[in-house]
Protein backbone atom coordinates (compact mmCIF):
# COMPACT_ATOMS: atom_id res chain seq x y z
CA UNK A 1 0.00 0.00 0.00
CA UNK A 2 2.78 2.42 0.93
CA UNK A 3 4.65 1.77 -2.32
CA UNK A 4 1.42 2.29 -4.28
CA UNK A 5 0.74 5.59 -2.53
CA UNK A 6 4.33 6.73 -3.03
CA UNK A 7 4.09 5.93 -6.75
CA UNK A 8 0.96 8.11 -6.91
CA UNK A 9 2.73 10.92 -5.05
CA UNK A 10 0.21 10.67 -2.20
CA UNK A 11 1.20 11.64 1.32
CA UNK A 12 -0.91 11.21 4.44
CA UNK A 13 -1.37 13.95 7.03
CA UNK A 14 -1.74 11.65 10.03
CA UNK A 15 -2.19 7.96 10.76
CA UNK A 16 -3.27 5.88 13.75
CA UNK A 17 -2.15 2.25 13.66
CA UNK A 18 -4.47 -0.02 15.64
CA UNK A 19 -1.65 -1.88 17.33
CA UNK A 20 -2.45 -3.07 20.89
CA UNK A 21 -0.53 -0.60 23.05
CA UNK A 22 -2.42 -0.35 26.34
CA UNK A 23 -0.77 -2.00 29.36
CA UNK A 24 -3.06 -2.09 32.40
CA UNK A 25 -6.02 -0.01 31.29
CA UNK A 26 -7.31 1.03 27.88
CA UNK A 27 -5.60 4.27 26.92
CA UNK A 28 -2.79 4.26 29.48
CA UNK A 29 -0.10 4.08 26.76
CA UNK A 30 0.26 4.95 23.10
CA UNK A 31 3.31 4.57 20.87
CA UNK A 32 4.64 7.66 19.14
CA UNK A 33 7.62 5.84 17.65
CA UNK A 34 9.45 2.55 17.48
CA UNK A 35 13.05 1.42 17.53
CA UNK A 36 14.66 0.01 14.41
CA UNK A 37 15.53 -3.67 14.04
CA UNK A 38 18.80 -4.86 12.51
CA UNK A 39 19.69 -8.56 12.55
CA UNK A 40 22.94 -10.33 11.75
CA UNK A 41 23.97 -13.93 11.13
CA UNK A 42 27.64 -14.30 11.99
CA UNK A 43 29.62 -17.36 10.92
CA UNK A 44 33.09 -17.65 12.45
CA UNK A 45 35.27 -20.15 10.62
CA UNK A 46 37.66 -22.53 12.33
CA UNK A 47 39.24 -25.89 11.53
CA UNK A 48 37.48 -29.05 12.67
CA UNK A 49 39.58 -31.66 14.42
CA UNK A 50 39.93 -34.15 17.23
CA UNK A 51 39.70 -32.57 20.62
CA UNK A 52 42.79 -34.50 21.77
CA UNK A 53 44.86 -32.81 19.04
CA UNK A 54 43.99 -29.11 19.38
CA UNK A 55 47.21 -28.08 17.62
CA UNK A 56 45.77 -29.62 14.43
CA UNK A 57 42.51 -27.63 14.66
CA UNK A 58 41.22 -24.11 15.27
CA UNK A 59 38.34 -23.80 17.70
CA UNK A 60 35.97 -21.06 16.48
CA UNK A 61 34.21 -20.91 19.85
CA UNK A 62 37.44 -19.99 21.61
CA UNK A 63 38.35 -17.57 18.82
CA UNK A 64 34.99 -15.78 18.84
CA UNK A 65 34.33 -15.64 22.59
CA UNK A 66 36.41 -12.50 23.33
CA UNK A 67 34.82 -10.61 20.44
CA UNK A 68 31.31 -11.64 21.48
CA UNK A 69 32.01 -10.58 25.06
CA UNK A 70 33.22 -7.20 23.81
CA UNK A 71 30.12 -6.73 21.65
CA UNK A 72 27.86 -7.61 24.59
CA UNK A 73 29.56 -4.97 26.77
CA UNK A 74 29.49 -2.06 24.31
CA UNK A 75 27.40 1.02 25.04
CA UNK A 76 26.10 1.70 21.53
CA UNK A 77 24.45 4.97 22.49
CA UNK A 78 22.60 6.51 25.41
CA UNK A 79 19.25 6.94 23.73
CA UNK A 80 17.46 10.27 23.95
CA UNK A 81 14.35 11.87 25.38
CA UNK A 82 12.14 9.53 23.35
CA UNK A 83 14.16 6.33 22.97
CA UNK A 84 15.99 3.98 25.35
CA UNK A 85 19.61 3.16 24.47
CA UNK A 86 20.30 0.87 21.54
CA UNK A 87 20.64 -2.75 22.62
CA UNK A 88 22.53 -5.69 21.08
CA UNK A 89 21.43 -9.20 21.96
CA UNK A 90 22.44 -12.67 20.81
CA UNK A 91 19.38 -14.81 20.09
CA UNK A 92 20.94 -18.08 18.92
CA UNK A 93 24.41 -19.63 19.02
CA UNK A 94 25.44 -22.97 17.56
CA UNK A 95 28.62 -24.93 16.94
CA UNK A 96 29.72 -28.54 16.92
CA UNK A 97 28.56 -31.89 15.64
CA UNK A 98 27.00 -33.09 18.89
CA UNK A 99 30.04 -35.20 19.71
CA UNK A 100 32.06 -34.40 22.83
CA UNK A 101 35.45 -35.09 21.25
CA UNK A 102 35.25 -32.98 18.07
CA UNK A 103 36.41 -29.38 17.78
CA UNK A 104 33.84 -27.67 15.53
CA UNK A 105 34.71 -26.19 12.18
CA UNK A 106 32.39 -23.18 12.49
CA UNK A 107 30.38 -21.15 14.97
CA UNK A 108 27.09 -19.50 13.95
CA UNK A 109 25.62 -16.65 15.99
CA UNK A 110 22.30 -14.87 15.38
CA UNK A 111 22.01 -11.43 16.93
CA UNK A 112 19.77 -8.40 16.78
CA UNK A 113 19.99 -4.68 17.38
CA UNK A 114 17.00 -2.70 18.55
CA UNK A 115 18.28 0.76 17.80
CA UNK A 116 17.24 4.30 18.54
CA UNK A 117 17.36 7.37 16.33
CA UNK A 118 20.82 8.02 17.81
CA UNK A 119 22.21 5.23 15.60
CA UNK A 120 21.98 4.22 11.95
CA UNK A 121 22.21 0.75 10.39
CA UNK A 122 25.45 1.78 8.69
CA UNK A 123 27.11 3.00 11.89
CA UNK A 124 26.13 -0.17 13.78
CA UNK A 125 27.43 -2.42 11.01
CA UNK A 126 30.74 -0.55 10.91
CA UNK A 127 31.26 -0.89 14.65
CA UNK A 128 30.50 -4.62 14.66
CA UNK A 129 32.88 -5.27 11.76
CA UNK A 130 35.57 -3.20 13.50
CA UNK A 131 35.38 -5.43 16.60
CA UNK A 132 35.44 -8.66 14.60
CA UNK A 133 38.33 -7.47 12.43
CA UNK A 134 40.33 -6.30 15.43
CA UNK A 135 40.09 -9.81 16.88
CA UNK A 136 41.41 -11.26 13.64
CA UNK A 137 38.44 -13.55 13.00
CA UNK A 138 37.83 -15.38 9.75
CA UNK A 139 34.13 -14.76 9.36
CA UNK A 140 31.15 -13.97 7.18
CA UNK A 141 28.31 -11.74 8.31
CA UNK A 142 24.91 -11.43 6.65
CA UNK A 143 22.73 -8.48 7.63
CA UNK A 144 18.94 -8.06 7.55
CA UNK A 145 17.36 -4.66 8.18
CA UNK A 146 13.90 -5.36 9.58
CA UNK A 147 12.96 -1.71 9.89
CA UNK A 148 14.33 1.74 10.68
CA UNK A 149 13.22 3.73 13.71
CA UNK A 150 10.52 6.35 13.43
CA UNK A 151 9.40 9.07 15.78
CA UNK A 152 6.40 11.39 15.90
CA UNK A 153 7.14 14.30 18.25
CA UNK A 154 4.34 15.80 20.30
CA UNK A 155 1.97 17.52 17.88
CA UNK A 156 -1.59 17.79 16.63
CA UNK A 157 -2.16 14.03 16.36
CA UNK A 158 -0.83 13.09 19.80
CA UNK A 159 -2.72 15.99 21.38
CA UNK A 160 -5.97 15.05 19.65
CA UNK A 161 -5.59 11.40 20.68
CA UNK A 162 -4.59 12.30 24.24
CA UNK A 163 -7.62 14.54 24.61
CA UNK A 164 -9.88 11.80 23.27
CA UNK A 165 -8.49 9.28 25.73
CA UNK A 166 -8.96 11.67 28.65
CA UNK A 167 -12.53 12.40 27.62
CA UNK A 168 -13.44 8.73 27.29
CA UNK A 169 -11.46 7.14 30.14
CA UNK A 170 -10.24 9.93 32.41
CA UNK A 171 -6.63 8.77 31.89
CA UNK A 172 -3.63 10.86 30.93
CA UNK A 173 -1.88 8.66 28.40
CA UNK A 174 1.85 8.00 28.28
CA UNK A 175 3.84 8.38 25.07
CA UNK A 176 6.27 5.50 24.60
CA UNK A 177 8.59 4.00 22.00
CA UNK A 178 9.12 0.64 23.73
CA UNK A 179 8.28 -2.74 22.28
CA UNK A 180 8.80 -4.37 18.92
CA UNK A 181 8.39 -3.15 15.38
CA UNK A 182 5.07 -2.48 13.69
CA UNK A 183 3.56 -1.42 10.39
CA UNK A 184 4.10 2.16 11.53
CA UNK A 185 7.68 1.91 10.24
CA UNK A 186 6.37 1.66 6.68
CA UNK A 187 3.64 4.28 6.96
CA UNK A 188 6.06 6.79 8.50
CA UNK A 189 7.79 7.02 5.11
CA UNK A 190 4.75 8.80 3.65
CA UNK A 191 3.23 10.33 6.77
CA UNK A 192 4.77 12.89 9.18
CA UNK A 193 2.58 11.87 12.14
CA UNK A 194 2.16 8.18 12.96
CA UNK A 195 0.90 6.99 16.34
CA UNK A 196 -0.12 3.51 17.45
CA UNK A 197 -3.02 3.02 19.78
CA UNK A 198 -5.18 0.03 20.60
CA UNK A 199 -6.44 -2.36 23.29
CA UNK A 200 -4.45 -4.16 25.99
CA UNK A 201 -1.44 -6.15 24.82
CA UNK A 202 -1.31 -8.57 27.78
CA UNK A 203 -1.74 -11.60 25.52
CA UNK A 204 0.41 -10.41 22.64
CA UNK A 205 2.13 -13.27 20.75
CA UNK A 206 0.73 -15.82 23.19
CA UNK A 207 -1.42 -18.82 22.31
CA UNK A 208 -5.07 -17.72 22.06
CA UNK A 209 -4.45 -13.98 21.80
CA UNK A 210 -7.50 -12.10 22.95
CA UNK A 211 -9.04 -8.66 23.16
CA UNK A 212 -11.40 -7.72 25.95
CA UNK A 213 -14.88 -7.30 24.46
CA UNK A 214 -15.66 -4.53 26.93
CA UNK A 215 -12.86 -2.40 25.44
CA UNK A 216 -14.31 -2.31 21.92
CA UNK A 217 -16.96 0.34 22.55
CA UNK A 218 -14.68 2.84 24.34
CA UNK A 219 -11.92 2.14 21.80
CA UNK A 220 -14.30 3.02 18.98
CA UNK A 221 -15.31 6.16 20.85
CA UNK A 222 -11.68 7.23 21.30
CA UNK A 223 -11.02 6.84 17.58
CA UNK A 224 -14.14 8.87 16.80
CA UNK A 225 -13.26 11.60 19.31
CA UNK A 226 -9.75 11.82 17.86
CA UNK A 227 -11.14 12.42 14.38
CA UNK A 228 -13.51 15.04 15.76
CA UNK A 229 -10.65 16.79 17.53
CA UNK A 230 -8.57 16.84 14.35
CA UNK A 231 -11.37 18.00 12.06
CA UNK A 232 -13.05 20.64 14.20
mmCIF file of C-alpha atoms in Angstrom:
data_model
loop_
_atom_site.group_PDB
_atom_site.id
_atom_site.type_symbol
_atom_site.label_atom_id
_atom_site.label_comp_id
_atom_site.label_asym_id
_atom_site.label_seq_id
_atom_site.Cartn_x
_atom_site.Cartn_y
_atom_site.Cartn_z
ATOM 1 C CA UNK A 1 0.000 0.000 0.000
ATOM 2 C CA UNK A 2 2.777 2.423 0.925
ATOM 3 C CA UNK A 3 4.651 1.771 -2.319
ATOM 4 C CA UNK A 4 1.424 2.287 -4.278
ATOM 5 C CA UNK A 5 0.737 5.592 -2.533
ATOM 6 C CA UNK A 6 4.331 6.728 -3.031
ATOM 7 C CA UNK A 7 4.089 5.935 -6.751
ATOM 8 C CA UNK A 8 0.957 8.109 -6.905
ATOM 9 C CA UNK A 9 2.728 10.915 -5.047
ATOM 10 C CA UNK A 10 0.210 10.667 -2.199
ATOM 11 C CA UNK A 11 1.201 11.644 1.325
ATOM 12 C CA UNK A 12 -0.910 11.207 4.441
ATOM 13 C CA UNK A 13 -1.367 13.952 7.031
ATOM 14 C CA UNK A 14 -1.737 11.648 10.031
ATOM 15 C CA UNK A 15 -2.190 7.964 10.756
ATOM 16 C CA UNK A 16 -3.272 5.879 13.746
ATOM 17 C CA UNK A 17 -2.149 2.252 13.655
ATOM 18 C CA UNK A 18 -4.470 -0.017 15.641
ATOM 19 C CA UNK A 19 -1.649 -1.879 17.334
ATOM 20 C CA UNK A 20 -2.455 -3.072 20.892
ATOM 21 C CA UNK A 21 -0.534 -0.595 23.048
ATOM 22 C CA UNK A 22 -2.418 -0.354 26.344
ATOM 23 C CA UNK A 23 -0.774 -2.001 29.358
ATOM 24 C CA UNK A 24 -3.060 -2.090 32.396
ATOM 25 C CA UNK A 25 -6.022 -0.006 31.292
ATOM 26 C CA UNK A 26 -7.305 1.029 27.882
ATOM 27 C CA UNK A 27 -5.595 4.265 26.923
ATOM 28 C CA UNK A 28 -2.787 4.263 29.476
ATOM 29 C CA UNK A 29 -0.101 4.079 26.763
ATOM 30 C CA UNK A 30 0.259 4.948 23.101
ATOM 31 C CA UNK A 31 3.306 4.569 20.875
ATOM 32 C CA UNK A 32 4.637 7.656 19.138
ATOM 33 C CA UNK A 33 7.617 5.840 17.648
ATOM 34 C CA UNK A 34 9.450 2.549 17.477
ATOM 35 C CA UNK A 35 13.049 1.421 17.528
ATOM 36 C CA UNK A 36 14.659 0.011 14.410
ATOM 37 C CA UNK A 37 15.527 -3.673 14.037
ATOM 38 C CA UNK A 38 18.803 -4.865 12.511
ATOM 39 C CA UNK A 39 19.693 -8.563 12.551
ATOM 40 C CA UNK A 40 22.942 -10.327 11.746
ATOM 41 C CA UNK A 41 23.975 -13.927 11.131
ATOM 42 C CA UNK A 42 27.643 -14.297 11.989
ATOM 43 C CA UNK A 43 29.624 -17.364 10.925
ATOM 44 C CA UNK A 44 33.094 -17.645 12.454
ATOM 45 C CA UNK A 45 35.265 -20.153 10.620
ATOM 46 C CA UNK A 46 37.664 -22.530 12.325
ATOM 47 C CA UNK A 47 39.242 -25.889 11.534
ATOM 48 C CA UNK A 48 37.483 -29.054 12.670
ATOM 49 C CA UNK A 49 39.578 -31.657 14.417
ATOM 50 C CA UNK A 50 39.928 -34.148 17.225
ATOM 51 C CA UNK A 51 39.703 -32.566 20.619
ATOM 52 C CA UNK A 52 42.785 -34.501 21.765
ATOM 53 C CA UNK A 53 44.861 -32.806 19.039
ATOM 54 C CA UNK A 54 43.989 -29.107 19.383
ATOM 55 C CA UNK A 55 47.206 -28.082 17.616
ATOM 56 C CA UNK A 56 45.771 -29.615 14.427
ATOM 57 C CA UNK A 57 42.514 -27.635 14.657
ATOM 58 C CA UNK A 58 41.225 -24.110 15.273
ATOM 59 C CA UNK A 59 38.338 -23.802 17.705
ATOM 60 C CA UNK A 60 35.965 -21.063 16.480
ATOM 61 C CA UNK A 61 34.208 -20.910 19.847
ATOM 62 C CA UNK A 62 37.444 -19.986 21.606
ATOM 63 C CA UNK A 63 38.352 -17.565 18.825
ATOM 64 C CA UNK A 64 34.988 -15.782 18.838
ATOM 65 C CA UNK A 65 34.335 -15.640 22.588
ATOM 66 C CA UNK A 66 36.409 -12.497 23.332
ATOM 67 C CA UNK A 67 34.818 -10.607 20.436
ATOM 68 C CA UNK A 68 31.310 -11.636 21.481
ATOM 69 C CA UNK A 69 32.011 -10.578 25.062
ATOM 70 C CA UNK A 70 33.218 -7.201 23.805
ATOM 71 C CA UNK A 71 30.119 -6.728 21.654
ATOM 72 C CA UNK A 72 27.860 -7.607 24.588
ATOM 73 C CA UNK A 73 29.558 -4.969 26.768
ATOM 74 C CA UNK A 74 29.489 -2.063 24.305
ATOM 75 C CA UNK A 75 27.400 1.017 25.041
ATOM 76 C CA UNK A 76 26.099 1.697 21.535
ATOM 77 C CA UNK A 77 24.447 4.975 22.495
ATOM 78 C CA UNK A 78 22.604 6.515 25.409
ATOM 79 C CA UNK A 79 19.246 6.937 23.728
ATOM 80 C CA UNK A 80 17.461 10.269 23.954
ATOM 81 C CA UNK A 81 14.349 11.868 25.377
ATOM 82 C CA UNK A 82 12.141 9.533 23.354
ATOM 83 C CA UNK A 83 14.161 6.326 22.975
ATOM 84 C CA UNK A 84 15.995 3.984 25.348
ATOM 85 C CA UNK A 85 19.607 3.159 24.472
ATOM 86 C CA UNK A 86 20.299 0.874 21.536
ATOM 87 C CA UNK A 87 20.637 -2.752 22.621
ATOM 88 C CA UNK A 88 22.528 -5.689 21.078
ATOM 89 C CA UNK A 89 21.426 -9.203 21.960
ATOM 90 C CA UNK A 90 22.437 -12.673 20.812
ATOM 91 C CA UNK A 91 19.379 -14.811 20.092
ATOM 92 C CA UNK A 92 20.943 -18.081 18.917
ATOM 93 C CA UNK A 93 24.408 -19.633 19.018
ATOM 94 C CA UNK A 94 25.437 -22.975 17.556
ATOM 95 C CA UNK A 95 28.622 -24.927 16.942
ATOM 96 C CA UNK A 96 29.724 -28.535 16.924
ATOM 97 C CA UNK A 97 28.557 -31.890 15.643
ATOM 98 C CA UNK A 98 26.998 -33.094 18.886
ATOM 99 C CA UNK A 99 30.041 -35.201 19.711
ATOM 100 C CA UNK A 100 32.063 -34.399 22.826
ATOM 101 C CA UNK A 101 35.450 -35.090 21.251
ATOM 102 C CA UNK A 102 35.247 -32.981 18.073
ATOM 103 C CA UNK A 103 36.413 -29.375 17.777
ATOM 104 C CA UNK A 104 33.841 -27.672 15.527
ATOM 105 C CA UNK A 105 34.706 -26.188 12.185
ATOM 106 C CA UNK A 106 32.386 -23.177 12.489
ATOM 107 C CA UNK A 107 30.375 -21.148 14.969
ATOM 108 C CA UNK A 108 27.093 -19.501 13.954
ATOM 109 C CA UNK A 109 25.616 -16.651 15.992
ATOM 110 C CA UNK A 110 22.303 -14.871 15.376
ATOM 111 C CA UNK A 111 22.011 -11.432 16.930
ATOM 112 C CA UNK A 112 19.768 -8.399 16.778
ATOM 113 C CA UNK A 113 19.987 -4.676 17.380
ATOM 114 C CA UNK A 114 16.998 -2.696 18.555
ATOM 115 C CA UNK A 115 18.283 0.758 17.803
ATOM 116 C CA UNK A 116 17.240 4.301 18.545
ATOM 117 C CA UNK A 117 17.361 7.369 16.331
ATOM 118 C CA UNK A 118 20.817 8.016 17.810
ATOM 119 C CA UNK A 119 22.210 5.226 15.596
ATOM 120 C CA UNK A 120 21.981 4.221 11.954
ATOM 121 C CA UNK A 121 22.209 0.752 10.390
ATOM 122 C CA UNK A 122 25.447 1.777 8.687
ATOM 123 C CA UNK A 123 27.107 2.996 11.892
ATOM 124 C CA UNK A 124 26.132 -0.167 13.785
ATOM 125 C CA UNK A 125 27.433 -2.422 11.014
ATOM 126 C CA UNK A 126 30.739 -0.555 10.909
ATOM 127 C CA UNK A 127 31.265 -0.886 14.654
ATOM 128 C CA UNK A 128 30.496 -4.621 14.656
ATOM 129 C CA UNK A 129 32.881 -5.268 11.762
ATOM 130 C CA UNK A 130 35.571 -3.204 13.495
ATOM 131 C CA UNK A 131 35.384 -5.434 16.596
ATOM 132 C CA UNK A 132 35.435 -8.665 14.596
ATOM 133 C CA UNK A 133 38.326 -7.473 12.431
ATOM 134 C CA UNK A 134 40.331 -6.296 15.430
ATOM 135 C CA UNK A 135 40.091 -9.812 16.883
ATOM 136 C CA UNK A 136 41.407 -11.264 13.635
ATOM 137 C CA UNK A 137 38.440 -13.552 13.004
ATOM 138 C CA UNK A 138 37.832 -15.384 9.754
ATOM 139 C CA UNK A 139 34.129 -14.758 9.356
ATOM 140 C CA UNK A 140 31.153 -13.967 7.182
ATOM 141 C CA UNK A 141 28.312 -11.737 8.310
ATOM 142 C CA UNK A 142 24.910 -11.434 6.654
ATOM 143 C CA UNK A 143 22.733 -8.483 7.629
ATOM 144 C CA UNK A 144 18.944 -8.057 7.553
ATOM 145 C CA UNK A 145 17.360 -4.665 8.184
ATOM 146 C CA UNK A 146 13.901 -5.359 9.584
ATOM 147 C CA UNK A 147 12.958 -1.705 9.893
ATOM 148 C CA UNK A 148 14.327 1.735 10.678
ATOM 149 C CA UNK A 149 13.222 3.732 13.712
ATOM 150 C CA UNK A 150 10.520 6.347 13.427
ATOM 151 C CA UNK A 151 9.397 9.073 15.781
ATOM 152 C CA UNK A 152 6.395 11.391 15.903
ATOM 153 C CA UNK A 153 7.137 14.301 18.245
ATOM 154 C CA UNK A 154 4.337 15.799 20.300
ATOM 155 C CA UNK A 155 1.971 17.520 17.884
ATOM 156 C CA UNK A 156 -1.588 17.795 16.630
ATOM 157 C CA UNK A 157 -2.158 14.027 16.359
ATOM 158 C CA UNK A 158 -0.829 13.086 19.802
ATOM 159 C CA UNK A 159 -2.716 15.988 21.376
ATOM 160 C CA UNK A 160 -5.973 15.048 19.645
ATOM 161 C CA UNK A 161 -5.593 11.402 20.679
ATOM 162 C CA UNK A 162 -4.587 12.299 24.237
ATOM 163 C CA UNK A 163 -7.620 14.543 24.613
ATOM 164 C CA UNK A 164 -9.884 11.799 23.268
ATOM 165 C CA UNK A 165 -8.490 9.277 25.730
ATOM 166 C CA UNK A 166 -8.964 11.674 28.653
ATOM 167 C CA UNK A 167 -12.532 12.405 27.620
ATOM 168 C CA UNK A 168 -13.444 8.732 27.290
ATOM 169 C CA UNK A 169 -11.464 7.136 30.136
ATOM 170 C CA UNK A 170 -10.239 9.931 32.405
ATOM 171 C CA UNK A 171 -6.629 8.774 31.887
ATOM 172 C CA UNK A 172 -3.632 10.862 30.932
ATOM 173 C CA UNK A 173 -1.877 8.659 28.403
ATOM 174 C CA UNK A 174 1.849 8.003 28.282
ATOM 175 C CA UNK A 175 3.836 8.381 25.068
ATOM 176 C CA UNK A 176 6.268 5.499 24.599
ATOM 177 C CA UNK A 177 8.591 4.004 21.997
ATOM 178 C CA UNK A 178 9.121 0.645 23.727
ATOM 179 C CA UNK A 179 8.284 -2.743 22.281
ATOM 180 C CA UNK A 180 8.804 -4.375 18.921
ATOM 181 C CA UNK A 181 8.393 -3.149 15.385
ATOM 182 C CA UNK A 182 5.071 -2.484 13.688
ATOM 183 C CA UNK A 183 3.557 -1.416 10.386
ATOM 184 C CA UNK A 184 4.095 2.156 11.525
ATOM 185 C CA UNK A 185 7.680 1.914 10.244
ATOM 186 C CA UNK A 186 6.370 1.660 6.675
ATOM 187 C CA UNK A 187 3.640 4.277 6.960
ATOM 188 C CA UNK A 188 6.063 6.789 8.504
ATOM 189 C CA UNK A 189 7.794 7.025 5.108
ATOM 190 C CA UNK A 190 4.749 8.798 3.647
ATOM 191 C CA UNK A 191 3.234 10.329 6.773
ATOM 192 C CA UNK A 192 4.771 12.892 9.182
ATOM 193 C CA UNK A 193 2.577 11.874 12.136
ATOM 194 C CA UNK A 194 2.165 8.181 12.962
ATOM 195 C CA UNK A 195 0.895 6.992 16.342
ATOM 196 C CA UNK A 196 -0.115 3.514 17.451
ATOM 197 C CA UNK A 197 -3.021 3.018 19.785
ATOM 198 C CA UNK A 198 -5.185 0.034 20.599
ATOM 199 C CA UNK A 199 -6.435 -2.361 23.287
ATOM 200 C CA UNK A 200 -4.454 -4.156 25.985
ATOM 201 C CA UNK A 201 -1.444 -6.147 24.820
ATOM 202 C CA UNK A 202 -1.306 -8.566 27.780
ATOM 203 C CA UNK A 203 -1.744 -11.596 25.520
ATOM 204 C CA UNK A 204 0.411 -10.411 22.636
ATOM 205 C CA UNK A 205 2.129 -13.272 20.754
ATOM 206 C CA UNK A 206 0.726 -15.816 23.186
ATOM 207 C CA UNK A 207 -1.417 -18.816 22.307
ATOM 208 C CA UNK A 208 -5.068 -17.721 22.058
ATOM 209 C CA UNK A 209 -4.445 -13.980 21.798
ATOM 210 C CA UNK A 210 -7.500 -12.099 22.952
ATOM 211 C CA UNK A 211 -9.042 -8.657 23.158
ATOM 212 C CA UNK A 212 -11.400 -7.716 25.951
ATOM 213 C CA UNK A 213 -14.884 -7.296 24.457
ATOM 214 C CA UNK A 214 -15.665 -4.528 26.934
ATOM 215 C CA UNK A 215 -12.860 -2.400 25.441
ATOM 216 C CA UNK A 216 -14.306 -2.310 21.921
ATOM 217 C CA UNK A 217 -16.960 0.335 22.550
ATOM 218 C CA UNK A 218 -14.678 2.839 24.340
ATOM 219 C CA UNK A 219 -11.925 2.135 21.800
ATOM 220 C CA UNK A 220 -14.301 3.020 18.980
ATOM 221 C CA UNK A 221 -15.309 6.164 20.847
ATOM 222 C CA UNK A 222 -11.679 7.232 21.300
ATOM 223 C CA UNK A 223 -11.018 6.845 17.583
ATOM 224 C CA UNK A 224 -14.144 8.875 16.797
ATOM 225 C CA UNK A 225 -13.262 11.601 19.308
ATOM 226 C CA UNK A 226 -9.749 11.823 17.856
ATOM 227 C CA UNK A 227 -11.136 12.417 14.382
ATOM 228 C CA UNK A 228 -13.515 15.039 15.759
ATOM 229 C CA UNK A 229 -10.648 16.788 17.535
ATOM 230 C CA UNK A 230 -8.574 16.840 14.353
ATOM 231 C CA UNK A 231 -11.370 18.002 12.062
ATOM 232 C CA UNK A 232 -13.053 20.641 14.201
#
